[in-house]
Amino acid sequence: MELEQIIQLIKTDFPKQSIEISESLELLKETISDTMNVIDQKMSDAFRRRDFTTRREYESVAVSIHSYENRLDEFISMLTLEEAEMYEVDVTELGEEDEKKAIPDYAAYTVDNNVEHTLYEDFTHIRPDSFKLLNNEKILVKTWIDVFLETSEILVHLDADKFRQFEHNPQMNGKKSKYISSNLAGMRKPRLLIEDLYLETNMSGNGIRNLLLKMLKAYGFKASDYKVYFRADYSELNQE
């Protein structure tokens, strides 16, 4: 079976998994982008030293990596569900109270909420407790949607005009749907952020993670400036 056929089958028969694969590839793409930025800095350093041999070597590596970036883009586009298909899939998690009702031994899956985690981790089956930006106080949350909304509010407070520009930035939106928009058309679970600007909340923890990385970078923050703290880990439960 050809790759295109495999991807089409996954999209048709396993749409939620198609989203999960796409989100994982998005994180890989973002990590590669960070690597390219480091290579760019090294190239500049080599140029200043007039070490043209090293500079050419780094440039060759960058060109090769860029071809993989383009390939990743192709895979992500192929895996992206059509708008009509997206309406069939709900990727949001239950709230804390609903989880307690649905999981009799809920307490068995709680984790140490003092342990710091980064935005480069897999949030599948993970529930958040809080997050913090830089050395500010922790902000308590119950869902990844809360993390998305609260972080967006912080960024809007820092520079509302910059945040509004995200609406027209393809990097801050899906291939076929808007994550940040003043137009409700095509948004499945919009939540008002400010005035006429809405956020799409039909997103998984990993989807939110990917978008947060891009948003923070646009504001000049490093991924290491942002810490997440977990409340529960249901990975074991979902393996049974």
Short mmCIF file of C-alpha atoms in Angstrom, two decimals, residues 178-181 187-191 198-203:
data_model
loop_
_atom_site.label_atom_id
_atom_site.label_comp_id
_atom_site.label_asym_id
_atom_site.label_seq_id
_atom_site.Cartn_x
_atom_site.Cartn_y
_atom_site.Cartn_z
CA LYS A 178 -8.68 29.07 12.05
CA TYR A 179 -7.44 28.82 15.63
CA ILE A 180 -7.54 32.59 16.17
CA SER A 181 -10.19 34.57 14.31
CA MET A 187 -14.88 27.51 14.16
CA ARG A 188 -16.31 24.56 16.07
CA LYS A 189 -15.92 25.63 19.71
CA PRO A 190 -15.01 29.32 19.70
CA ARG A 191 -14.33 31.17 22.95
CA TYR A 198 -12.10 34.25 19.26
CA LEU A 199 -9.99 31.20 20.03
CA GLU A 200 -10.79 27.70 18.76
CA THR A 201 -11.03 25.39 21.77
CA ASN A 202 -11.67 22.11 19.96
CA MET A 203 -7.98 21.31 20.37
#
